[in-house]
Amino acid sequence: KFSQISRSYDIVCLLGRSYRCKCRPPARDQFQEELVIRPLHSGDIYASFQFRTLWDTDFLQERQKKVSHYRLFPKSLGQVLSKFSVRELHISFTQGFWRTMQWGQPFIPSPPGAELWVWFHHTVSDVDGNWKELTNVLSGIFCASLNFIDMTNTVQPSASFKPLGLGNATDHRFLRYATLPREIVCTENLTPWKKLLPCGSKAGLAVLMKSEKLFHSSFHSQAVHIRPICQDEQCTSKAWELRQTLNVVFDHYTSGQGKKEWSLFKMFSRTLTEACPLASSSKVYVDITDNPELFELSPATHLLSRAVVLGDRRTYSVYDLTRAETFGQLRSFNLLLRWKGDNMLRPLLHAERYVAGFGLQTGEIHTVIYNNHPYRAFPVLLMDSVPWYLQLYVHTLTVTSKSRDNKPSYIHYQPAKDRHRPHLLEMLIQLPPHSMTEVTVQFERALLKWTEYTPDPNHGFYVGSSVVSALVPSMVAMSTNFTQDQPLFSSFVPVKEESSYFVRVYTEPLLVNLPTPDFSMPYNVICLTCTVVAVGYGSFYNLLTRTFQVDEPSPPLAKRLANFIRRIRGVPLLA
Amino acid sequence: MCLQVLAACYKALSDHHRGRYAALAIAAVVIVVGIPLWWKTTETYRAWLPFSEISELDSLQLQLSVDIEVVFSRGTLTPEQQKKFPLSHVNQKEHQFLSLSCLLLPPTEADLSLHMLSESSCGSVVVYVIPESAALLPEDVKVYVGQRRTALLRSPPFKSSWSLKEVLSNLDMEVEQVVSTMSFSHQDIVAALSDRVRMAKVTKESMADSMRAIKSSPGYEITFSLLNPDPRSHSLHWDIEGAVQSCIQPLLNKLAPIANFSVDSQILYYAVLGVNPRFDNSVSAYTLSADSLSHVINPVEARLGSNAASSNPVLNFLLYVPDSHHSPLFIRDHSKREVPSNAFHSPRWGGIMVYNVNEMYGPEAERPVDININMAKVMGVFLAQLRLMLGVQHTHPPTGFVLQSPGSAGLADWELDRLLWSRSVENIATASTTITSLAQLLDQIGNIVINDNIAQQVSSAVTSLQSAVAELEAGNLAFALQYSREAILASERAFFDPSLLHLLYFPDDQKFAIYIPLFLPMCVPIVLSLLKIVSEAKKKRADKQAKSD
């Protein structure tokens, strides 16, 4: 590359209007950042970053007025939205498995590997074509192997994935859902994710994201959620929301020699020095619901925030990074926390899954869903997407709770087509209070073509997590009113009623062994068949072309020997 | 007894014959049915390609022709000469109109009214010859080139005794100069082909022009980025939407026949240049020297982001507002002088302009300082750079030429024509190299499957190429460009078709190795029995000969 000095040109733009406009329109986009730290009862620390960009524009306008001038919203994602007419996009990359029993509910759940679900606008005619192209573009943006999403692992769930944003689209023809349980998440996925932030990793909370610390953790999940939302309570104007979330669980109990003590510097090996100057709010929340019995926090803050999150009333210490006094004398903010005690909390809804059976022909998938609520029964939606090479026997589907048959009130089953489409099984199950519900279904393993095996077929084949979505009855009243100053972590899923809250639980992905052939087999087969054909042909040829003559039987060996001896002796030969 | 022996003899003989016939029949079946069957089932599908026409493209002769209309205004020719004019050459009405009105108008308006007079088609040139004494043009101006496709030429002195032929031949020189200014010169065409064809005779200037210009493509993405490395001190506002509407869009509308353009803008925060500017005490300012400019782009480029929605080439225009600790920042050229535009460009990539804002606020201003960017100043520079990138070559008119400034669109009609000429030639060259190299590749590697749709793309590319060449010869520039674009699209689609790579690579020796266990046992008995039959036949003939002897 070489550069040249531009000559200056006297080119006069005929400017239609003055550029020194004194009145400045109010900023049409805004940016918020937030970090929530929750000490978990297992001794781990859960840190959840949320970055939200709001922009009151419409990407789905008609062609003439394409959105093309970006400020805080990343250009690459905006172009994707308008090109593919995307209404809602949710993408997550997760390394590790969220242990609901030990850690409780996450703020935004995600399955291991990569998950992508997209609602397209209802004007899209070729949804599958758009989906194919979109996955390829996203795989370029996020440096991930999303291009492996094709029709064999894409499903259209009928009930489990409703739009989270504005508009209640119900036609699931415009929904596509796919998971890649095998996807490995690492630094190369984090870097493009950070680049989408207006401040990058140069200022604000994002300076804490040092990849060697983030990936040295028990659980790492990064996600991008884009959806249209209401600007205000009356919903007079629409805005697009880009929410970037990053959830990490650090295991400091084992690595910290049994001392339950952590600080920002210990977790991220950085401290905070400033908020992102473009952010309209920049806050750090620390969950101190169990304070003061369990731990102490320094520096202490008198700013407290109470919020009802996931059916539980929590108290948070709030540190506002846009205020100078947060950073104190040293102009650096390092949070320190010491633990004193311990206790345990059971999540109300929990699910797990495993594969049973032996041999390489048949097997059984068990999904176990726990309702730990002492006295309330509630329905859950279970969604399973199983690849076509596990051929499900739906007649063996049984749902039992408390050792009694539990008939699902709604079942949506879409059978697989070999090499084209996976199985999709969705059902609505009523979970009795304080119970364990077991869903089992048998399957047979299919034989793949030799080119369809992955490079390491003996490792096994992944089956994505099942998704359990439920409105869990809340112990306390949820707040349904829409206010802007709600913390971000509690405002992701809209709360429709006071008595319940929405929870999505992902089970473990399964790893299933399929019968694996010897891969030098094709050549052996060719050689063997050729030899068999050649032998058959040879005898046939002989039969056709040879002439057979009756031959004088030669005298037996004893007689010949005798004659030989006789000849030597000169005695007359035997007849 | 004798009968019995005869029968036995006959049986032996017929048995012997039967064996021989069976062997021959099997050999015949293998050769007639077996081998073609095997060949047919294992061969790769290869659709027919017009190889001969493609090889003709390899040595393509381009002939460009321009329609030139020379109009003599009243008073340039003597009545004697006019009489000899063939009627088809002159339009009486125009002639009069010109003489009546235009001579009273200043050249700008004359140009417009001349344009109204005759709607000249794309690629053509109209030369009006005005009398030597006409006051329309200033004294020392020989040729005036308007905004459209017209030029006014002051006629050289004619002798009234000259015949028309002599008059025309006397004009030839001037008209040729006008045409090489307004449509194309040999140099331009050679420069447009320089990437495809190795030619020595290219001037440095036109070579640099063609290297600066981005390659011909069906579409371009133009991205304006505002780099704000210090959002804590500066809160920058730019009305990019309005500026694009009023400055860039007219030019792009004008260029619409060449390619589709899409314009985007973004603001990048904390984006810094790759080099640290040096502080110069003499002017108390930071300076970037010309040598260090080449290191500026790479670190910034990582932040720009590629265009996710299309694969067209991107032209980047960056407006860099230096942070308060490094301003003012000036760019210096090779001779250590400050560049008045404070901007530079990188060929085929885009341009960067440095915009200093330190004078717009005092030291005690509250941070962040709100700053409105003067878009007229910025867009003037970017527009000039955009013209360079798009290959609008700046012409060097011979002395005595006056060029009308391009006006609000930023591009005169004849400038567009110049661009269209070189683009059509370049497109034709690109498409023909693509097609010939594809044909060469397919010819060399026999294992590649050629699907019907590839064959179709190739032949449509070839036909479009041929029609583009024909249109160039006929002087229909607009059609030529359109065909050449079609040719490029079809050839690229054929070249990058993924189905060309579908077949797993099986070399012939491996294919034969796999079939050896079948072929060897089958062929050995056939060959041996054929040899035996031949040797028997020879022996028989020898016996017969001996007997007859």
JSON list of N, CA, C and O in Angstrom, two decimals, chain A residues 309-324:
[
{"chain": "A", "resi": 309, "resn": "VAL", "atom": "N", "xyz": [-36.01, -10.20, 40.99]},
{"chain": "A", "resi": 309, "resn": "VAL", "atom": "CA", "xyz": [-35.38, -10.85, 39.86]},
{"chain": "A", "resi": 309, "resn": "VAL", "atom": "C", "xyz": [-35.66, -12.34, 39.95]},
{"chain": "A", "resi": 309, "resn": "VAL", "atom": "O", "xyz": [-35.38, -12.96, 40.98]},
{"chain": "A", "resi": 310, "resn": "LEU", "atom": "N", "xyz": [-36.21, -12.90, 38.90]},
{"chain": "A", "resi": 310, "resn": "LEU", "atom": "CA", "xyz": [-36.46, -14.33, 38.81]},
{"chain": "A", "resi": 310, "resn": "LEU", "atom": "C", "xyz": [-37.18, -14.85, 40.05]},
{"chain": "A", "resi": 310, "resn": "LEU", "atom": "O", "xyz": [-36.79, -15.82, 40.67]},
{"chain": "A", "resi": 311, "resn": "GLY", "atom": "N", "xyz": [-38.22, -14.15, 40.43]},
{"chain": "A", "resi": 311, "resn": "GLY", "atom": "CA", "xyz": [-39.09, -14.60, 41.50]},
{"chain": "A", "resi": 311, "resn": "GLY", "atom": "C", "xyz": [-38.49, -14.45, 42.88]},
{"chain": "A", "resi": 311, "resn": "GLY", "atom": "O", "xyz": [-38.92, -15.12, 43.83]},
{"chain": "A", "resi": 312, "resn": "ASP", "atom": "N", "xyz": [-37.52, -13.61, 43.02]},
{"chain": "A", "resi": 312, "resn": "ASP", "atom": "CA", "xyz": [-36.86, -13.49, 44.30]},
{"chain": "A", "resi": 312, "resn": "ASP", "atom": "C", "xyz": [-36.56, -12.02, 44.54]},
{"chain": "A", "resi": 312, "resn": "ASP", "atom": "O", "xyz": [-36.16, -11.31, 43.63]},
{"chain": "A", "resi": 313, "resn": "ARG", "atom": "N", "xyz": [-36.76, -11.57, 45.77]},
{"chain": "A", "resi": 313, "resn": "ARG", "atom": "CA", "xyz": [-36.49, -10.16, 46.07]},
{"chain": "A", "resi": 313, "resn": "ARG", "atom": "C", "xyz": [-35.01, -10.03, 46.43]},
{"chain": "A", "resi": 313, "resn": "ARG", "atom": "O", "xyz": [-34.54, -10.69, 47.35]},
{"chain": "A", "resi": 314, "resn": "ARG", "atom": "N", "xyz": [-34.30, -9.24, 45.67]},
{"chain": "A", "resi": 314, "resn": "ARG", "atom": "CA", "xyz": [-32.85, -9.14, 45.91]},
{"chain": "A", "resi": 314, "resn": "ARG", "atom": "C", "xyz": [-32.49, -7.70, 46.21]},
{"chain": "A", "resi": 314, "resn": "ARG", "atom": "O", "xyz": [-33.16, -6.76, 45.78]},
{"chain": "A", "resi": 315, "resn": "THR", "atom": "N", "xyz": [-31.41, -7.56, 46.93]},
{"chain": "A", "resi": 315, "resn": "THR", "atom": "CA", "xyz": [-30.90, -6.23, 47.23]},
{"chain": "A", "resi": 315, "resn": "THR", "atom": "C", "xyz": [-29.51, -6.10, 46.61]},
{"chain": "A", "resi": 315, "resn": "THR", "atom": "O", "xyz": [-28.72, -7.04, 46.67]},
{"chain": "A", "resi": 316, "resn": "TYR", "atom": "N", "xyz": [-29.29, -4.97, 45.99]},
{"chain": "A", "resi": 316, "resn": "TYR", "atom": "CA", "xyz": [-28.01, -4.78, 45.32]},
{"chain": "A", "resi": 316, "resn": "TYR", "atom": "C", "xyz": [-27.34, -3.51, 45.82]},
{"chain": "A", "resi": 316, "resn": "TYR", "atom": "O", "xyz": [-28.02, -2.49, 46.02]},
{"chain": "A", "resi": 317, "resn": "SER", "atom": "N", "xyz": [-26.05, -3.55, 45.98]},
{"chain": "A", "resi": 317, "resn": "SER", "atom": "CA", "xyz": [-25.27, -2.32, 46.16]},
{"chain": "A", "resi": 317, "resn": "SER", "atom": "C", "xyz": [-24.98, -1.78, 44.79]},
{"chain": "A", "resi": 317, "resn": "SER", "atom": "O", "xyz": [-24.58, -2.54, 43.90]},
{"chain": "A", "resi": 318, "resn": "VAL", "atom": "N", "xyz": [-25.14, -0.51, 44.62]},
{"chain": "A", "resi": 318, "resn": "VAL", "atom": "CA", "xyz": [-24.97, 0.08, 43.29]},
{"chain": "A", "resi": 318, "resn": "VAL", "atom": "C", "xyz": [-23.78, 1.02, 43.30]},
{"chain": "A", "resi": 318, "resn": "VAL", "atom": "O", "xyz": [-23.63, 1.85, 44.21]},
{"chain": "A", "resi": 319, "resn": "TYR", "atom": "N", "xyz": [-22.91, 0.89, 42.33]},
{"chain": "A", "resi": 319, "resn": "TYR", "atom": "CA", "xyz": [-21.80, 1.82, 42.14]},
{"chain": "A", "resi": 319, "resn": "TYR", "atom": "C", "xyz": [-22.00, 2.49, 40.80]},
{"chain": "A", "resi": 319, "resn": "TYR", "atom": "O", "xyz": [-22.04, 1.82, 39.77]},
{"chain": "A", "resi": 320, "resn": "ASP", "atom": "N", "xyz": [-22.14, 3.79, 40.82]},
{"chain": "A", "resi": 320, "resn": "ASP", "atom": "CA", "xyz": [-22.39, 4.51, 39.59]},
{"chain": "A", "resi": 320, "resn": "ASP", "atom": "C", "xyz": [-21.06, 5.02, 39.04]},
{"chain": "A", "resi": 320, "resn": "ASP", "atom": "O", "xyz": [-20.42, 5.88, 39.64]},
{"chain": "A", "resi": 321, "resn": "LEU", "atom": "N", "xyz": [-20.65, 4.50, 37.92]},
{"chain": "A", "resi": 321, "resn": "LEU", "atom": "CA", "xyz": [-19.33, 4.85, 37.39]},
{"chain": "A", "resi": 321, "resn": "LEU", "atom": "C", "xyz": [-19.31, 6.21, 36.72]},
{"chain": "A", "resi": 321, "resn": "LEU", "atom": "O", "xyz": [-18.25, 6.73, 36.40]},
{"chain": "A", "resi": 322, "resn": "THR", "atom": "N", "xyz": [-20.48, 6.79, 36.46]},
{"chain": "A", "resi": 322, "resn": "THR", "atom": "CA", "xyz": [-20.47, 8.10, 35.83]},
{"chain": "A", "resi": 322, "resn": "THR", "atom": "C", "xyz": [-20.18, 9.19, 36.87]},
{"chain": "A", "resi": 322, "resn": "THR", "atom": "O", "xyz": [-19.99, 10.34, 36.51]},
{"chain": "A", "resi": 323, "resn": "ARG", "atom": "N", "xyz": [-20.16, 8.83, 38.14]},
{"chain": "A", "resi": 323, "resn": "ARG", "atom": "CA", "xyz": [-19.85, 9.82, 39.17]},
{"chain": "A", "resi": 323, "resn": "ARG", "atom": "C", "xyz": [-18.41, 9.67, 39.61]},
{"chain": "A", "resi": 323, "resn": "ARG", "atom": "O", "xyz": [-17.92, 8.56, 39.81]},
{"chain": "A", "resi": 324, "resn": "ALA", "atom": "N", "xyz": [-17.76, 10.81, 39.77]},
{"chain": "A", "resi": 324, "resn": "ALA", "atom": "CA", "xyz": [-16.32, 10.80, 40.02]},
{"chain": "A", "resi": 324, "resn": "ALA", "atom": "C", "xyz": [-16.00, 10.20, 41.38]},
{"chain": "A", "resi": 324, "resn": "ALA", "atom": "O", "xyz": [-14.96, 9.56, 41.55]}
]
